[in-house]
Structure formats: structure tokens, C-alpha cells
Amino acid sequence: MAKKFISILLGTFLSSLIGSAALADPAMKTAGVTTQPIGHYEFCLAYSAECKQYSNATAPVQLTRKVWSDL
């Protein structure tokens, strides 16, 4: 009985802790340099021809209404 009570109490405490942390800052922070997702990395290892660069462009694409529409 005591173990069940402690488990319930601990579960309630952790749930409220996690819930309050999510409410404190709901937006995901994004900034700086990062690595590619592991799935993309593994895909490119297996299918390298699919990951070749076909453009000489070095600057990021400007997201215009037309480009957004094409996407």
C-alpha cells in the first residue's frame, strides 16, 4: 500500500513539474548552427545520388509567394 501511494505521489509530482515547465515557455527555441537529422544522414549514406547538390546557388532561396506556391 505504501509503495502504491509513493508511486502515485511521485507520478503526480513529476506530471505537474513537466506540465509547469511546458507552460512556462511553450515555444521551441531555435538558433545557431545544428547538425542534420539522423534520418537524413542515414538516408544520404544509403542513397548518396539522392543527396547530391544540383545547383550552383550558394545563397538561401528567397521565399517569395511564387516560390512558396511552387513548394
CSV table of N, CA and C in Angstrom, one decimal:
chain,number,residue,atom,x,y,z
A,1,MET,N,0.8,-1.2,0.0
A,1,MET,CA,0.0,0.0,0.0
A,1,MET,C,0.9,1.3,0.0
A,2,ALA,N,1.9,1.3,0.8
A,2,ALA,CA,2.8,2.4,0.9
A,2,ALA,C,3.5,2.7,-0.5
A,3,LYS,N,3.9,1.6,-1.1
A,3,LYS,CA,4.6,1.7,-2.4
A,3,LYS,C,3.7,2.3,-3.5
A,4,LYS,N,2.4,1.9,-3.5
A,4,LYS,CA,1.5,2.4,-4.4
A,4,LYS,C,1.2,3.9,-4.2
A,5,PHE,N,1.1,4.3,-2.9
A,5,PHE,CA,0.9,5.7,-2.6
A,5,PHE,C,2.1,6.5,-3.0
A,6,ILE,N,3.3,6.0,-2.8
A,6,ILE,CA,4.5,6.7,-3.2
A,6,ILE,C,4.6,6.9,-4.7
A,7,SER,N,4.2,5.8,-5.4
A,7,SER,CA,4.2,5.8,-6.9
A,7,SER,C,3.3,6.9,-7.4
A,8,ILE,N,2.1,6.9,-6.8
A,8,ILE,CA,1.1,7.9,-7.2
A,8,ILE,C,1.5,9.3,-6.9
A,9,LEU,N,2.1,9.5,-5.8
A,9,LEU,CA,2.6,10.8,-5.4
A,9,LEU,C,3.7,11.3,-6.3
A,10,LEU,N,4.6,10.4,-6.5
A,10,LEU,CA,5.8,10.7,-7.4
A,10,LEU,C,5.3,11.0,-8.8
A,11,GLY,N,4.3,10.2,-9.3
A,11,GLY,CA,3.8,10.4,-10.7
A,11,GLY,C,3.1,11.7,-10.8
A,12,THR,N,2.3,12.1,-9.8
A,12,THR,CA,1.6,13.4,-9.7
A,12,THR,C,2.6,14.5,-9.7
A,13,PHE,N,3.6,14.4,-8.9
A,13,PHE,CA,4.6,15.4,-8.8
A,13,PHE,C,5.4,15.6,-10.1
A,14,LEU,N,5.8,14.6,-10.7
A,14,LEU,CA,6.5,14.7,-12.0
A,14,LEU,C,5.6,15.2,-13.1
A,15,SER,N,4.4,14.8,-13.1
A,15,SER,CA,3.4,15.3,-14.1
A,15,SER,C,3.3,16.8,-14.0
A,16,SER,N,3.1,17.3,-12.7
A,16,SER,CA,2.9,18.7,-12.5
A,16,SER,C,4.2,19.5,-12.8
A,17,LEU,N,5.3,18.9,-12.5
A,17,LEU,CA,6.6,19.5,-12.8
A,17,LEU,C,6.8,19.7,-14.4
A,18,ILE,N,6.5,18.6,-15.1
A,18,ILE,CA,6.7,18.6,-16.5
A,18,ILE,C,5.6,19.6,-17.1
A,19,GLY,N,4.4,19.5,-16.7
A,19,GLY,CA,3.4,20.4,-17.1
A,19,GLY,C,3.7,21.9,-16.9
A,20,SER,N,4.2,22.2,-15.8
A,20,SER,CA,4.5,23.6,-15.5
A,20,SER,C,5.7,24.1,-16.3
A,21,ALA,N,6.6,23.2,-16.6
A,21,ALA,CA,7.8,23.6,-17.4
A,21,ALA,C,7.3,23.9,-18.9
A,22,ALA,N,6.4,23.1,-19.4
A,22,ALA,CA,5.8,23.3,-20.7
A,22,ALA,C,5.0,24.6,-20.8
A,23,LEU,N,4.3,24.9,-19.7
A,23,LEU,CA,3.5,26.1,-19.7
A,23,LEU,C,4.4,27.4,-19.6
A,24,ALA,N,5.5,27.2,-18.9
A,24,ALA,CA,6.4,28.4,-18.7
A,24,ALA,C,7.0,28.9,-20.0
A,25,ASP,N,7.3,28.1,-20.9
A,25,ASP,CA,7.8,28.5,-22.2
A,25,ASP,C,7.4,27.5,-23.3
A,26,PRO,N,6.2,27.8,-23.9
A,26,PRO,CA,5.7,26.8,-24.8
A,26,PRO,C,6.4,26.9,-26.2
A,27,ALA,N,7.1,27.9,-26.5
A,27,ALA,CA,7.8,28.0,-27.8
A,27,ALA,C,9.1,27.2,-27.8
A,28,MET,N,9.4,26.5,-28.9
A,28,MET,CA,10.6,25.8,-29.0
A,28,MET,C,11.7,26.8,-29.4
A,29,LYS,N,12.8,26.8,-28.8
A,29,LYS,CA,13.9,27.8,-29.1
A,29,LYS,C,14.6,27.2,-30.3
A,30,THR,N,14.9,28.1,-31.2
A,30,THR,CA,15.7,27.8,-32.4
A,30,THR,C,16.7,28.9,-32.6
A,31,ALA,N,18.0,28.5,-32.8
A,31,ALA,CA,19.0,29.5,-33.1
A,31,ALA,C,20.3,28.7,-33.3
A,32,GLY,N,21.2,29.4,-34.1
A,32,GLY,CA,22.5,28.8,-34.2
A,32,GLY,C,22.6,27.7,-35.2
A,33,VAL,N,23.8,27.1,-35.2
A,33,VAL,CA,24.2,26.0,-36.1
A,33,VAL,C,23.8,24.7,-35.5
A,34,THR,N,23.3,23.8,-36.3
A,34,THR,CA,23.0,22.4,-35.8
A,34,THR,C,23.4,21.4,-36.8
A,35,THR,N,23.2,20.1,-36.4
A,35,THR,CA,23.5,19.1,-37.4
A,35,THR,C,22.2,18.6,-38.1
A,36,GLN,N,22.4,17.9,-39.2
A,36,GLN,CA,21.3,17.4,-39.9
A,36,GLN,C,20.6,16.3,-39.1
A,37,PRO,N,19.3,16.0,-39.3
A,37,PRO,CA,18.6,15.0,-38.6
A,37,PRO,C,19.3,13.6,-38.9
A,38,ILE,N,19.3,12.7,-38.0
A,38,ILE,CA,20.0,11.4,-38.2
A,38,ILE,C,19.4,10.6,-39.3
A,39,GLY,N,18.1,10.7,-39.5
A,39,GLY,CA,17.4,10.0,-40.6
A,39,GLY,C,17.9,10.5,-41.9
A,40,HIS,N,18.1,11.8,-42.1
A,40,HIS,CA,18.6,12.4,-43.3
A,40,HIS,C,20.0,11.9,-43.6
A,41,TYR,N,20.8,11.9,-42.5
A,41,TYR,CA,22.2,11.5,-42.6
A,41,TYR,C,22.3,10.0,-43.1
A,42,GLU,N,21.5,9.1,-42.5
A,42,GLU,CA,21.5,7.7,-42.8
A,42,GLU,C,20.9,7.5,-44.2
A,43,PHE,N,19.9,8.3,-44.6
A,43,PHE,CA,19.4,8.2,-46.0
A,43,PHE,C,20.4,8.5,-47.0
A,44,CYS,N,21.2,9.6,-46.8
A,44,CYS,CA,22.2,10.0,-47.7
A,44,CYS,C,23.4,9.0,-47.7
A,45,LEU,N,23.6,8.3,-46.7
A,45,LEU,CA,24.6,7.3,-46.7
A,45,LEU,C,24.2,6.1,-47.6
A,46,ALA,N,22.9,5.8,-47.5
A,46,ALA,CA,22.4,4.7,-48.3
A,46,ALA,C,22.1,5.1,-49.8
A,47,TYR,N,21.7,6.3,-50.0
A,47,TYR,CA,21.3,6.8,-51.3
A,47,TYR,C,22.0,8.1,-51.7
A,48,SER,N,23.3,8.0,-51.8
A,48,SER,CA,24.1,9.2,-52.0
A,48,SER,C,23.7,10.0,-53.2
A,49,ALA,N,23.3,9.4,-54.3
A,49,ALA,CA,22.9,10.1,-55.5
A,49,ALA,C,21.7,11.0,-55.3
A,50,GLU,N,20.8,10.7,-54.3
A,50,GLU,CA,19.7,11.5,-54.0
A,50,GLU,C,20.0,12.7,-53.2
A,51,CYS,N,21.2,12.8,-52.7
A,51,CYS,CA,21.6,13.9,-51.8
A,51,CYS,C,22.7,14.8,-52.5
A,52,LYS,N,22.9,14.6,-53.8
A,52,LYS,CA,23.9,15.5,-54.5
A,52,LYS,C,23.3,16.9,-54.7
A,53,GLN,N,24.1,17.9,-54.7
A,53,GLN,CA,23.7,19.3,-55.0
A,53,GLN,C,23.6,19.5,-56.5
A,54,TYR,N,22.5,19.9,-57.0
A,54,TYR,CA,22.3,20.1,-58.4
A,54,TYR,C,22.3,21.6,-58.8
A,55,SER,N,22.6,22.5,-57.8
A,55,SER,CA,22.5,23.9,-58.1
A,55,SER,C,23.9,24.5,-57.7
A,56,ASN,N,24.2,25.6,-58.4
A,56,ASN,CA,25.4,26.3,-58.1
A,56,ASN,C,25.1,27.4,-57.1
A,57,ALA,N,23.9,27.6,-56.7
A,57,ALA,CA,23.5,28.7,-55.8
A,57,ALA,C,24.1,28.5,-54.5
A,58,THR,N,24.6,29.5,-53.9
A,58,THR,CA,25.2,29.5,-52.6
A,58,THR,C,24.4,30.2,-51.6
A,59,ALA,N,23.6,31.1,-52.0
A,59,ALA,CA,22.7,31.9,-51.1
A,59,ALA,C,21.4,31.2,-50.9
A,60,PRO,N,20.8,31.4,-49.7
A,60,PRO,CA,19.5,30.7,-49.5
A,60,PRO,C,18.4,31.3,-50.5
A,61,VAL,N,17.5,30.4,-50.8
A,61,VAL,CA,16.4,30.8,-51.7
A,61,VAL,C,15.5,31.9,-51.0
A,62,GLN,N,15.1,32.9,-51.7
A,62,GLN,CA,14.2,33.9,-51.1
A,62,GLN,C,12.8,33.4,-51.2
A,63,LEU,N,12.1,33.3,-50.1
A,63,LEU,CA,10.8,32.7,-50.1
A,63,LEU,C,9.8,33.7,-50.5
A,64,THR,N,9.5,33.8,-51.8
A,64,THR,CA,8.5,34.7,-52.3
A,64,THR,C,7.2,33.9,-52.4
A,65,ARG,N,6.1,34.6,-52.7
A,65,ARG,CA,4.8,34.0,-52.9
A,65,ARG,C,4.9,32.9,-53.9
A,66,LYS,N,5.6,33.2,-55.1
A,66,LYS,CA,5.7,32.2,-56.1
A,66,LYS,C,6.4,31.0,-55.7
A,67,VAL,N,7.6,31.2,-55.0
A,67,VAL,CA,8.4,30.0,-54.5
A,67,VAL,C,7.5,29.2,-53.5
A,68,TRP,N,6.9,29.9,-52.6
A,68,TRP,CA,6.0,29.2,-51.6
A,68,TRP,C,4.9,28.4,-52.3
A,69,SER,N,4.3,29.0,-53.4
A,69,SER,CA,3.3,28.3,-54.2
A,69,SER,C,3.9,27.1,-54.8
A,70,ASP,N,5.1,27.2,-55.4
A,70,ASP,CA,5.7,26.0,-56.0
A,70,ASP,C,6.0,24.9,-55.1
A,71,LEU,N,6.4,25.3,-53.9
A,71,LEU,CA,6.7,24.3,-52.8
A,71,LEU,C,5.4,23.6,-52.5
